CSV table of C-alpha atoms in Angstrom, one decimal:
chain,number,residue,atom,x,y,z
A,6,MET,CA,-133.9,-296.2,-73.4
A,7,LYS,CA,-133.8,-293.1,-75.3
A,8,GLU,CA,-130.8,-291.5,-77.0
A,9,LEU,CA,-129.5,-287.7,-75.5
A,10,SER,CA,-131.1,-285.9,-78.4
A,11,SER,CA,-134.6,-285.3,-78.7
A,12,SER,CA,-135.0,-288.3,-81.1
A,13,PRO,CA,-136.9,-291.2,-79.5
A,14,GLU,CA,-134.7,-293.9,-81.8
A,15,VAL,CA,-132.1,-295.6,-79.7
A,16,THR,CA,-129.5,-298.2,-81.2
A,17,THR,CA,-127.3,-300.3,-79.4
A,18,LYS,CA,-124.0,-298.3,-80.1
A,19,GLN,CA,-125.8,-294.9,-78.5
A,20,GLN,CA,-126.5,-296.6,-75.2
A,21,ALA,CA,-123.4,-297.4,-73.5
A,22,PRO,CA,-122.1,-293.2,-74.5
A,23,ARG,CA,-125.5,-292.5,-72.5
A,24,SER,CA,-124.9,-294.9,-69.4
A,25,ARG,CA,-120.7,-293.0,-69.2
A,26,TYR,CA,-121.9,-289.4,-70.0
A,27,PRO,CA,-123.7,-288.7,-66.9
A,28,ARG,CA,-120.8,-289.4,-64.6
A,29,TYR,CA,-118.7,-287.3,-67.2
A,30,VAL,CA,-120.6,-284.4,-66.7
A,31,PHE,CA,-121.0,-285.2,-62.5
A,32,ILE,CA,-117.4,-284.8,-62.9
A,33,LEU,CA,-117.0,-282.2,-64.8
A,34,PHE,CA,-119.4,-279.6,-62.7
A,35,CYS,CA,-117.9,-281.5,-59.5
A,36,PHE,CA,-114.6,-279.6,-60.9
A,37,ILE,CA,-116.4,-276.6,-61.7
A,38,ASN,CA,-118.0,-276.3,-57.9
A,39,LEU,CA,-114.6,-276.7,-56.6
A,40,LEU,CA,-113.2,-274.2,-58.6
A,41,ASN,CA,-116.7,-272.0,-57.4
A,42,PHE,CA,-115.4,-271.9,-54.3
A,43,LEU,CA,-111.6,-272.2,-54.3
A,44,ASP,CA,-112.0,-268.7,-56.4
A,45,ARG,CA,-114.2,-267.6,-53.6
A,46,ASN,CA,-112.3,-268.4,-50.6
A,47,ILE,CA,-108.7,-267.1,-51.4
A,48,PHE,CA,-110.3,-263.9,-50.2
A,49,THR,CA,-111.2,-265.3,-47.3
A,50,GLY,CA,-108.4,-267.2,-47.1
A,51,ALA,CA,-106.1,-264.5,-47.4
A,52,SER,CA,-108.0,-261.6,-45.8
A,53,ASN,CA,-105.5,-260.6,-42.9
A,54,ALA,CA,-103.1,-259.7,-45.9
A,55,ILE,CA,-105.0,-258.8,-48.3
A,56,ALA,CA,-106.6,-256.2,-45.2
A,57,LYS,CA,-102.8,-255.2,-44.3
A,58,ASP,CA,-102.1,-254.2,-47.4
A,59,LEU,CA,-104.7,-252.5,-49.2
A,60,HIS,CA,-105.1,-251.0,-45.5
A,61,LEU,CA,-108.7,-252.5,-44.8
A,62,SER,CA,-111.0,-252.0,-42.0
A,63,LEU,CA,-112.9,-255.1,-40.2
A,64,ASP,CA,-115.8,-254.0,-41.3
A,65,GLN,CA,-114.4,-253.3,-44.8
A,66,VAL,CA,-113.7,-257.0,-44.8
A,67,GLY,CA,-117.2,-257.5,-44.1
A,68,TYR,CA,-118.7,-255.2,-46.6
A,69,ILE,CA,-116.5,-256.9,-49.7
A,70,ALA,CA,-117.5,-260.4,-48.7
A,71,SER,CA,-121.0,-259.0,-48.5
A,72,ALA,CA,-120.4,-257.4,-52.4
A,73,PHE,CA,-119.7,-260.7,-54.0
A,74,LEU,CA,-123.2,-262.0,-51.8
A,75,ILE,CA,-125.4,-259.0,-52.6
A,76,VAL,CA,-124.7,-259.2,-56.5
A,77,TYR,CA,-124.9,-263.1,-56.0
A,78,THR,CA,-128.4,-263.3,-55.4
A,79,LEU,CA,-130.0,-260.1,-57.6
A,80,ALA,CA,-128.6,-262.1,-60.2
A,81,THR,CA,-130.0,-265.4,-59.5
A,82,ILE,CA,-133.7,-264.8,-60.9
A,83,PRO,CA,-133.1,-263.2,-64.3
A,84,LEU,CA,-129.8,-266.0,-64.9
A,85,GLY,CA,-132.5,-269.5,-63.5
A,86,LEU,CA,-135.4,-267.9,-66.0
A,87,TRP,CA,-132.7,-267.9,-68.5
A,88,ALA,CA,-131.6,-271.4,-67.5
A,89,ASP,CA,-135.1,-271.8,-67.9
A,90,HIS,CA,-135.7,-270.9,-71.3
A,91,SER,CA,-132.3,-272.3,-73.3
A,92,PRO,CA,-129.6,-274.3,-73.4
A,93,ARG,CA,-128.5,-274.4,-69.5
A,94,LYS,CA,-125.1,-275.7,-70.7
A,95,ASN,CA,-124.5,-272.8,-72.4
A,96,VAL,CA,-125.4,-270.8,-69.5
A,97,ALA,CA,-123.3,-272.6,-67.2
A,98,ALA,CA,-120.1,-272.4,-69.7
A,99,PHE,CA,-121.2,-268.4,-70.1
A,100,CYS,CA,-121.0,-267.7,-65.7
A,101,VAL,CA,-118.3,-270.2,-65.5
A,102,ALA,CA,-115.8,-267.6,-67.9
A,103,VAL,CA,-117.5,-264.4,-66.3
A,104,TRP,CA,-116.1,-265.7,-63.0
A,105,SER,CA,-113.1,-267.0,-64.0
A,106,ILE,CA,-112.0,-263.2,-65.5
A,107,ALA,CA,-113.2,-261.7,-62.6
A,108,THR,CA,-111.3,-263.8,-60.4
A,109,ALA,CA,-108.1,-263.0,-63.1
A,110,CYS,CA,-108.9,-258.8,-63.0
A,111,THR,CA,-108.5,-259.3,-58.5
A,112,SER,CA,-104.9,-259.5,-58.8
A,113,LEU,CA,-104.9,-256.0,-59.8
A,114,VAL,CA,-106.8,-254.1,-57.3
A,115,SER,CA,-105.2,-252.2,-55.9
A,116,ASN,CA,-107.5,-250.4,-53.5
A,117,PHE,CA,-111.3,-251.2,-51.6
A,118,THR,CA,-113.4,-249.5,-53.8
A,119,LEU,CA,-111.7,-252.2,-57.0
A,120,ILE,CA,-111.8,-255.3,-55.2
A,121,PHE,CA,-115.1,-254.5,-54.0
A,122,LEU,CA,-115.9,-253.9,-57.6
A,123,SER,CA,-114.2,-257.1,-58.8
A,124,ARG,CA,-115.6,-259.3,-56.3
A,125,MET,CA,-119.5,-258.0,-57.1
A,126,VAL,CA,-118.7,-259.1,-60.6
A,127,LEU,CA,-117.7,-262.7,-59.7
A,128,GLY,CA,-121.3,-262.5,-57.7
A,129,ILE,CA,-122.7,-262.3,-61.1
A,130,GLY,CA,-120.7,-265.1,-62.5
A,131,GLU,CA,-121.2,-267.4,-60.3
A,132,ALA,CA,-125.1,-266.7,-59.7
A,133,GLY,CA,-126.4,-268.4,-62.9
A,134,TYR,CA,-124.2,-271.6,-62.5
A,135,TYR,CA,-125.9,-272.4,-59.5
A,136,PRO,CA,-129.3,-273.1,-60.9
A,137,ALA,CA,-128.4,-274.1,-64.6
A,138,GLY,CA,-125.7,-276.6,-62.9
A,139,THR,CA,-128.4,-278.5,-60.8
A,140,ALA,CA,-131.0,-278.7,-63.6
A,141,LEU,CA,-128.8,-280.4,-66.0
A,142,LEU,CA,-127.6,-282.8,-62.8
A,143,SER,CA,-131.4,-283.9,-62.5
A,144,ASP,CA,-132.4,-284.4,-65.7
A,145,TYR,CA,-129.3,-286.6,-65.8
A,146,PHE,CA,-130.1,-288.5,-62.7
A,147,ARG,CA,-132.9,-290.1,-61.8
A,148,ARG,CA,-135.5,-288.9,-58.7
A,149,ASP,CA,-134.4,-291.6,-56.3
A,150,GLN,CA,-130.4,-290.7,-56.7
A,151,ARG,CA,-130.6,-286.9,-56.4
A,152,ALA,CA,-130.3,-286.5,-52.8
A,153,ARG,CA,-127.1,-288.8,-53.3
A,154,VAL,CA,-125.3,-287.1,-56.2
A,155,MET,CA,-126.0,-283.5,-55.1
A,156,SER,CA,-124.4,-285.1,-51.7
A,157,VAL,CA,-121.1,-286.0,-53.7
A,158,TRP,CA,-121.3,-282.9,-55.7
A,159,GLY,CA,-121.3,-280.8,-52.8
A,160,VAL,CA,-117.8,-282.5,-51.7
A,161,ALA,CA,-116.6,-280.8,-54.4
A,162,GLN,CA,-117.7,-277.4,-52.3
A,163,TYR,CA,-115.6,-278.1,-49.0
A,164,THR,CA,-112.4,-279.3,-50.9
A,165,GLY,CA,-112.9,-275.7,-53.0
A,166,ILE,CA,-113.3,-274.1,-49.1
A,167,PHE,CA,-110.0,-276.3,-48.6
A,168,ILE,CA,-107.8,-275.4,-51.7
A,169,GLY,CA,-108.9,-271.4,-51.0
A,170,PHE,CA,-108.0,-270.8,-47.7
A,171,ALA,CA,-104.8,-273.1,-48.1
A,172,VAL,CA,-103.7,-271.3,-51.1
A,173,GLY,CA,-105.2,-268.1,-50.1
A,174,GLY,CA,-103.0,-268.3,-45.8
A,175,VAL,CA,-99.6,-269.8,-47.5
A,176,LEU,CA,-99.6,-267.5,-50.0
A,177,GLY,CA,-101.0,-264.4,-48.6
A,178,ALA,CA,-98.3,-265.0,-45.7
A,179,LYS,CA,-95.7,-264.7,-48.8
A,180,GLY,CA,-96.8,-261.6,-49.8
A,181,LEU,CA,-98.4,-263.3,-53.1
A,182,TRP,CA,-102.4,-263.3,-52.5
A,183,ARG,CA,-102.3,-261.8,-56.1
A,184,GLN,CA,-100.5,-264.2,-58.1
A,185,ALA,CA,-102.8,-266.7,-56.2
A,186,PHE,CA,-106.2,-264.9,-57.8
A,187,LEU,CA,-104.8,-265.4,-61.1
A,188,VAL,CA,-103.4,-268.9,-61.2
A,189,ALA,CA,-107.1,-269.7,-59.9
A,190,ALA,CA,-108.4,-268.3,-63.2
A,191,LEU,CA,-106.9,-269.6,-65.5
A,192,PRO,CA,-108.4,-273.8,-64.9
A,193,GLY,CA,-111.9,-271.8,-65.1
A,194,LEU,CA,-111.8,-270.7,-68.7
A,195,VAL,CA,-111.1,-274.2,-69.9
A,196,ALA,CA,-113.7,-275.9,-68.0
A,197,ALA,CA,-116.0,-273.3,-69.7
A,198,PHE,CA,-115.3,-274.4,-72.8
A,199,LEU,CA,-115.8,-277.8,-72.0
A,200,VAL,CA,-118.9,-277.1,-70.4
A,201,TRP,CA,-120.0,-275.1,-73.9
A,202,ARG,CA,-119.2,-278.0,-75.4
A,203,MET,CA,-121.3,-280.9,-73.6
A,204,ARG,CA,-124.8,-282.2,-74.9
A,205,GLU,CA,-127.7,-280.9,-73.3
A,206,PRO,CA,-130.2,-282.9,-71.6
A,207,ARG,CA,-134.1,-283.3,-72.4
A,208,ARG,CA,-135.7,-282.0,-69.5
A,209,ASN,CA,-137.3,-284.5,-67.5
A,210,GLN,CA,-134.5,-287.4,-69.5
A,211,ALA,CA,-133.9,-289.1,-66.2
A,212,ASP,CA,-137.3,-289.7,-64.8
A,213,GLU,CA,-138.6,-290.9,-68.3
A,214,GLU,CA,-135.7,-292.9,-68.8
A,215,ALA,CA,-136.6,-294.3,-65.2
A,216,LEU,CA,-140.2,-295.2,-66.4
A,217,LEU,CA,-138.4,-296.9,-69.3
A,218,LEU,CA,-136.4,-298.9,-66.9
A,219,ALA,CA,-139.3,-299.9,-64.7
A,220,GLU,CA,-141.1,-301.1,-67.8
A,221,GLN,CA,-139.0,-303.6,-68.8
A,222,GLY,CA,-138.5,-304.9,-64.9
A,223,VAL,CA,-134.8,-303.3,-64.7
A,224,LEU,CA,-136.0,-300.8,-62.1
A,225,PRO,CA,-138.7,-301.6,-59.4
A,226,ALA,CA,-142.3,-300.0,-60.5
A,227,ILE,CA,-142.9,-296.8,-60.6
A,228,GLU,CA,-146.2,-295.4,-58.8
A,229,LYS,CA,-146.5,-292.0,-60.7
A,230,GLU,CA,-147.3,-292.4,-64.2
A,231,LEU,CA,-144.2,-289.5,-66.1
A,232,PRO,CA,-145.8,-287.4,-69.4
A,233,PRO,CA,-143.3,-287.0,-72.0
A,234,LEU,CA,-141.8,-283.2,-72.1
A,235,PRO,CA,-144.1,-280.7,-71.3
A,236,ALA,CA,-144.4,-277.3,-72.7
A,237,ARG,CA,-141.5,-274.4,-72.8
A,238,PRO,CA,-142.6,-271.9,-69.9
A,239,THR,CA,-144.2,-268.3,-71.4
A,240,THR,CA,-141.3,-266.0,-72.4
A,241,SER,CA,-143.3,-263.0,-71.3
A,242,PHE,CA,-142.7,-260.8,-68.3
A,243,ALA,CA,-146.1,-261.5,-67.2
A,244,GLY,CA,-146.1,-265.0,-67.4
A,245,VAL,CA,-142.6,-264.7,-65.9
A,246,LEU,CA,-143.9,-263.0,-62.5
A,247,LYS,CA,-146.8,-265.8,-62.8
A,248,GLN,CA,-144.3,-268.5,-62.4
A,249,CYS,CA,-142.5,-267.1,-60.0
A,250,TRP,CA,-145.6,-266.6,-57.7
A,251,GLU,CA,-146.6,-270.1,-58.1
A,252,LEU,CA,-143.1,-270.9,-56.8
A,253,LEU,CA,-144.2,-268.9,-53.7
A,254,HIS,CA,-147.3,-270.9,-53.4
A,255,ILE,CA,-145.7,-274.1,-52.9
A,256,LYS,CA,-145.6,-275.0,-49.2
A,257,THR,CA,-142.0,-277.3,-49.2
A,258,LEU,CA,-139.9,-274.5,-51.2
A,259,ILE,CA,-141.1,-271.8,-48.7
A,260,VAL,CA,-139.5,-274.1,-46.1
A,261,LEU,CA,-136.7,-274.6,-47.6
A,262,ILE,CA,-136.2,-270.4,-48.0
A,263,VAL,CA,-137.0,-270.2,-44.4
A,264,VAL,CA,-134.5,-272.8,-43.5
A,265,GLN,CA,-131.7,-271.7,-45.7
A,266,THR,CA,-132.2,-268.0,-45.2
A,267,PHE,CA,-131.1,-268.9,-41.7
A,268,ALA,CA,-128.3,-271.6,-42.4
A,269,PHE,CA,-126.9,-269.3,-44.8
A,270,PHE,CA,-126.8,-266.6,-42.3
A,271,VAL,CA,-124.9,-268.6,-40.3
A,272,LEU,CA,-122.6,-270.3,-43.2
A,273,SER,CA,-121.5,-267.0,-44.3
A,274,ALA,CA,-120.9,-264.9,-41.2
A,275,ASN,CA,-118.5,-268.2,-40.2
A,276,VAL,CA,-117.0,-268.9,-43.4
A,277,THR,CA,-115.9,-265.2,-43.9
A,278,TYR,CA,-114.4,-264.3,-40.2
A,279,LEU,CA,-113.3,-268.2,-39.3
A,280,PRO,CA,-109.4,-267.1,-40.4
A,281,LEU,CA,-109.4,-264.1,-38.9
A,282,PHE,CA,-110.7,-265.6,-35.5
A,283,LEU,CA,-108.0,-268.0,-35.5
A,284,GLN,CA,-105.5,-265.5,-36.9
A,285,GLN,CA,-106.3,-262.9,-33.5
A,286,ARG,CA,-104.2,-263.2,-30.4
A,287,ASP,CA,-106.5,-262.9,-28.2
A,288,THR,CA,-108.4,-266.1,-29.3
A,289,PHE,CA,-105.8,-268.7,-30.4
A,290,ASN,CA,-102.8,-266.8,-32.0
A,291,LEU,CA,-102.5,-269.4,-35.2
A,292,SER,CA,-100.2,-268.2,-37.9
A,293,GLN,CA,-101.7,-266.9,-41.8
A,294,GLU,CA,-100.3,-270.3,-42.8
A,295,VAL,CA,-101.0,-272.8,-40.3
A,296,THR,CA,-104.9,-270.8,-40.1
A,297,GLY,CA,-105.1,-271.6,-43.7
A,298,ILE,CA,-104.0,-275.1,-43.6
A,299,TYR,CA,-105.7,-275.9,-40.3
A,300,SER,CA,-109.3,-274.2,-41.1
A,301,GLY,CA,-109.7,-275.4,-44.4
A,302,GLY,CA,-108.6,-279.2,-43.1
A,303,VAL,CA,-111.6,-279.0,-40.7
A,304,ILE,CA,-113.8,-277.6,-43.0
A,305,ILE,CA,-113.1,-280.6,-45.9
A,306,LEU,CA,-113.2,-283.2,-43.5
A,307,ALA,CA,-116.1,-282.6,-41.4
A,308,GLY,CA,-118.0,-281.1,-44.7
A,309,ILE,CA,-117.0,-284.5,-46.6
A,310,ILE,CA,-118.1,-286.8,-43.7
A,311,GLY,CA,-122.0,-284.4,-43.3
A,312,ASN,CA,-122.5,-283.8,-46.6
A,313,LEU,CA,-122.7,-287.2,-47.8
A,314,SER,CA,-124.0,-288.8,-44.5
A,315,GLY,CA,-127.2,-286.3,-45.5
A,316,GLY,CA,-127.5,-288.1,-48.8
A,317,PHE,CA,-127.0,-291.4,-47.5
A,318,PHE,CA,-129.6,-290.9,-45.1
A,319,ALA,CA,-132.2,-288.7,-46.5
A,320,ASP,CA,-132.3,-291.0,-49.6
A,321,ARG,CA,-132.6,-294.1,-47.1
A,322,LEU,CA,-135.3,-292.7,-45.2
A,323,GLU,CA,-137.2,-290.6,-47.3
A,324,ARG,CA,-138.6,-294.5,-48.7
A,325,ARG,CA,-140.5,-294.8,-45.3
A,326,PHE,CA,-141.4,-290.3,-44.8
A,327,SER,CA,-141.6,-288.7,-48.3
A,328,GLY,CA,-140.7,-285.8,-46.0
A,329,ALA,CA,-136.9,-286.8,-44.4
A,330,ARG,CA,-135.2,-284.4,-47.0
A,331,VAL,CA,-136.4,-282.2,-45.0
A,332,LEU,CA,-136.8,-283.3,-41.9
A,333,VAL,CA,-132.8,-284.0,-42.0
A,334,SER,CA,-131.9,-280.8,-42.5
A,335,GLY,CA,-134.2,-279.3,-39.9
A,336,LEU,CA,-132.6,-282.0,-37.5
A,337,SER,CA,-129.3,-280.8,-38.0
A,338,PHE,CA,-129.5,-277.5,-37.8
A,339,LEU,CA,-131.2,-277.6,-34.6
A,340,VAL,CA,-128.3,-279.7,-32.8
A,341,SER,CA,-125.6,-277.6,-34.3
A,342,ALA,CA,-126.7,-275.0,-32.3
A,343,PRO,CA,-125.8,-275.8,-28.6
A,344,VAL,CA,-122.5,-277.3,-30.2
A,345,PHE,CA,-122.0,-274.3,-32.1
A,346,VAL,CA,-121.9,-271.7,-28.6
A,347,VAL,CA,-119.3,-274.3,-27.1
A,348,ALA,CA,-116.7,-273.9,-30.0
A,349,VAL,CA,-116.7,-270.0,-30.2
A,350,LEU,CA,-116.5,-270.0,-26.5
A,351,ALA,CA,-113.3,-272.4,-26.0
A,352,LYS,CA,-110.6,-271.3,-24.6
A,353,ASP,CA,-108.6,-274.5,-25.0
A,354,PHE,CA,-107.3,-275.2,-28.9
A,355,THR,CA,-108.3,-279.0,-28.5
A,356,VAL,CA,-112.2,-278.6,-27.5
A,357,PHE,CA,-112.8,-275.7,-29.8
A,358,THR,CA,-111.1,-278.2,-32.9
A,359,VAL,CA,-113.5,-281.2,-31.6
A,360,PHE,CA,-116.6,-278.6,-31.4
A,361,LEU,CA,-115.6,-277.2,-34.6
A,362,PHE,CA,-115.2,-280.4,-36.4
A,363,LEU,CA,-119.0,-281.5,-34.8
A,364,THR,CA,-120.5,-277.8,-35.6
A,365,VAL,CA,-119.5,-278.1,-39.6
A,366,PHE,CA,-120.7,-281.8,-39.8
A,367,LEU,CA,-123.8,-281.2,-38.7
A,368,LEU,CA,-124.4,-277.7,-40.8
A,369,ALA,CA,-123.2,-279.7,-44.2
A,370,ILE,CA,-125.9,-282.2,-43.8
A,371,TYR,CA,-128.3,-280.3,-45.1
A,372,GLY,CA,-126.6,-279.5,-49.0
A,373,GLY,CA,-128.0,-282.8,-50.7
A,374,PRO,CA,-131.0,-283.1,-48.7
A,375,CYS,CA,-132.1,-279.2,-49.5
A,376,THR,CA,-131.3,-279.1,-53.5
A,377,ALA,CA,-132.5,-282.1,-53.6
A,378,ALA,CA,-135.8,-281.5,-52.1
A,379,THR,CA,-135.6,-278.5,-54.5
A,380,GLN,CA,-135.8,-280.0,-57.5
A,381,ASP,CA,-138.5,-282.7,-56.1
A,382,VAL,CA,-141.3,-280.6,-55.4
A,383,VAL,CA,-141.6,-278.4,-58.7
A,384,PRO,CA,-141.9,-279.9,-62.2
A,385,SER,CA,-139.0,-280.1,-64.6
A,386,TRP,CA,-139.3,-277.0,-66.6
A,387,LEU,CA,-139.1,-274.7,-63.1
A,388,ARG,CA,-136.2,-276.9,-61.7
A,389,SER,CA,-133.3,-273.6,-62.9
A,390,SER,CA,-135.8,-271.3,-61.4
A,391,SER,CA,-137.1,-273.2,-58.8
A,392,ILE,CA,-133.5,-272.9,-57.6
A,393,ALA,CA,-133.2,-269.0,-58.3
A,394,VAL,CA,-136.3,-268.2,-56.4
A,395,SER,CA,-135.3,-270.1,-53.4
A,396,MET,CA,-131.5,-268.4,-54.0
A,397,LEU,CA,-132.8,-265.1,-54.4
A,398,PHE,CA,-134.9,-265.3,-50.8
A,399,ALA,CA,-133.1,-267.3,-48.8
A,400,HIS,CA,-129.3,-265.0,-49.9
A,401,LEU,CA,-130.7,-261.8,-49.8
A,402,LEU,CA,-132.6,-262.4,-46.0
A,403,GLY,CA,-130.3,-264.9,-45.0
A,404,ASP,CA,-126.3,-263.8,-45.6
A,405,ALA,CA,-126.1,-261.1,-48.3
A,406,PHE,CA,-125.5,-258.9,-45.1
A,407,SER,CA,-124.6,-261.0,-42.6
A,408,PRO,CA,-120.1,-260.5,-42.6
A,409,ALA,CA,-121.5,-257.1,-43.4
A,410,ILE,CA,-123.2,-257.0,-40.0
A,411,ILE,CA,-121.0,-259.4,-38.4
A,412,GLY,CA,-118.1,-256.8,-39.2
A,413,ILE,CA,-120.4,-254.3,-37.7
A,414,MET,CA,-121.3,-254.9,-35.2
A,415,ALA,CA,-118.0,-256.9,-34.0
A,416,THR,CA,-116.3,-253.1,-34.8
A,417,LYS,CA,-118.8,-251.9,-32.1
A,418,PHE,CA,-118.3,-254.3,-29.8
A,419,ASP,CA,-114.5,-252.8,-29.7
A,420,PRO,CA,-114.4,-249.8,-27.4
A,421,THR,CA,-111.2,-249.0,-28.7
A,422,HIS,CA,-113.2,-248.4,-32.5
A,423,GLY,CA,-110.8,-250.5,-34.8
A,424,GLN,CA,-107.7,-250.7,-32.9
A,425,HIS,CA,-108.2,-253.7,-31.5
A,426,PHE,CA,-108.3,-255.5,-35.3
A,427,ALA,CA,-105.3,-253.8,-36.4
A,428,GLN,CA,-103.6,-255.4,-33.3
A,429,ASN,CA,-105.2,-258.6,-34.1
A,430,LEU,CA,-107.4,-258.7,-30.5
A,431,ALA,CA,-110.4,-258.8,-32.3
A,432,GLY,CA,-111.0,-262.2,-31.5
A,433,ARG,CA,-113.8,-262.1,-28.6
A,434,ASP,CA,-115.1,-259.1,-30.6
A,435,LEU,CA,-116.2,-261.3,-32.9
A,436,GLY,CA,-117.1,-264.6,-31.2
A,437,GLN,CA,-119.2,-262.2,-29.3
A,438,ALA,CA,-121.4,-261.2,-32.8
A,439,LEU,CA,-121.8,-264.6,-34.1
A,440,LEU,CA,-123.0,-265.7,-30.8
A,441,ILE,CA,-125.7,-263.1,-30.4
A,442,THR,CA,-126.3,-263.6,-34.1
A,443,CYS,CA,-126.4,-267.8,-35.1
A,444,THR,CA,-126.8,-269.2,-32.5
A,445,PRO,CA,-131.1,-268.1,-32.3
A,446,ALA,CA,-130.5,-268.1,-36.9
A,447,LEU,CA,-129.6,-272.5,-36.4
A,448,VAL,CA,-132.5,-273.1,-33.7
A,449,LEU,CA,-135.2,-271.2,-35.9
A,450,ALA,CA,-133.9,-272.8,-39.2
A,451,GLY,CA,-134.0,-276.6,-37.2
A,452,LEU,CA,-137.5,-276.1,-36.5
A,453,ALA,CA,-138.6,-274.5,-39.6
A,454,GLY,CA,-136.8,-278.2,-40.9
A,455,ILE,CA,-138.8,-280.5,-38.7
A,456,PHE,CA,-142.1,-278.7,-38.6
A,457,GLY,CA,-142.3,-277.8,-42.4
A,458,SER,CA,-141.3,-281.8,-43.5
A,459,ARG,CA,-144.8,-282.8,-43.7
A,460,TRP,CA,-146.1,-281.0,-46.3
A,461,MET,CA,-143.6,-282.0,-48.9
A,462,LYS,CA,-145.5,-285.5,-49.9
A,463,ALA,CA,-148.1,-283.5,-51.4
A,464,ASP,CA,-145.8,-281.2,-52.9
A,465,VAL,CA,-144.4,-283.4,-54.9
A,466,ASP,CA,-147.5,-285.5,-56.0
A,467,ALA,CA,-148.5,-281.8,-57.0
A,468,ALA,CA,-145.3,-281.9,-59.3
A,469,LEU,CA,-146.1,-285.7,-60.9
A,470,GLU,CA,-149.3,-284.2,-61.6
A,471,ALA,CA,-148.4,-280.9,-63.5
A,472,GLU,CA,-145.8,-283.3,-64.9
A,473,LYS,CA,-148.7,-285.3,-66.2
A,474,ALA,CA,-150.7,-282.2,-67.2
A,475,GLY,CA,-147.3,-281.3,-69.2
A,476,GLU,CA,-148.6,-277.4,-67.9
A,477,PRO,CA,-147.5,-274.9,-65.1
A,478,GLN,CA,-148.4,-276.1,-61.7
A,479,SER,CA,-151.2,-274.6,-60.8
A,480,VAL,CA,-151.4,-272.6,-57.3
């Protein structure tokens, strides 16, 4: 087994740490992913209190959520390309530090403009971490493990949402939402330092080591030969454009973009407005403290089960059908559409809870399989860029504007033009906006995944051939 540096020589003393080090990296990135979604969702959990303190309207809450997502989307491409041309650990460390500082600055805001700007900067920080992080994990864990690894990594996402909702809800109700942002920022700076100090793996390292173990009989034989480390992609502007253009000719990547576009619209809209929906007097009239803990609890429990189930079943089914990762995602979205409708229309709190749980469970299944599939269909030198390109289009066309759209629609459905929200009576306005937009989006995401799964085998084979050739994948 090769050591983490580029040197081919291996010593007995080097092999043991290598086997443990990926676990350390994995735990560190799980912690960072938790902080990622914690920082995002403190605002969501405390949105009612923040809106009242800063005199925000319902549509302004949507604009603030969209400010983060739009910048997050636009910054993904340059930061993803940076990660494909530089040590990815440095990109991740820089981005974690930026978003932590932005979170701390949110505690100082006094009006709509300042909180809007602080959330924009948060988007810059978080945009680079995801492409760099997924590429690093893909080089620490081999191809047949990736869906499960990415699914477990996604568990931290739901843990972060839960803590963000709970902390934002509880402290927001006590008028301490500013302190919540300040405290949440400190662990991120520590994590940024740890990432900066970690080892950078060779690109394609895990798959190369899997080939060596297969040759030694430790792992099952691998059908395709994996090549040495390919040359880095060009850094010229024309080369970067050509690289992105080639990525958009990979059919499975296009399918994943379409699936995630509709899925992100639904996920962002519902995460942004779920606490507000529950607190309205014409829905369930929950207090802010109870809302944060309840909604976060349902999301973490159902999200973890769904995320782990998606990775497990996708990896198992992948042995029989090479497009399983895309197929499993599509099926989960299609089934979630009628379940979501029942949840939004439910008037009984028990019925709502059951169908909310089922909705979150089904929506969580896609995380690991889609991320792993995005890595599998491209050569190793394009893994950060593939995530960046897919995130650019999926977020820009999907969730970047969805909170603002839902906020505007709910305000338009309010015959009093904003008084419903001021009096905590905007639940049905929000529900109507969510049903009209999210239900067809889930159906379209499901159909795209189901019918698009047939192309994955050919795209994986093409990626492996590109690795063998050691040059960018041809169109």
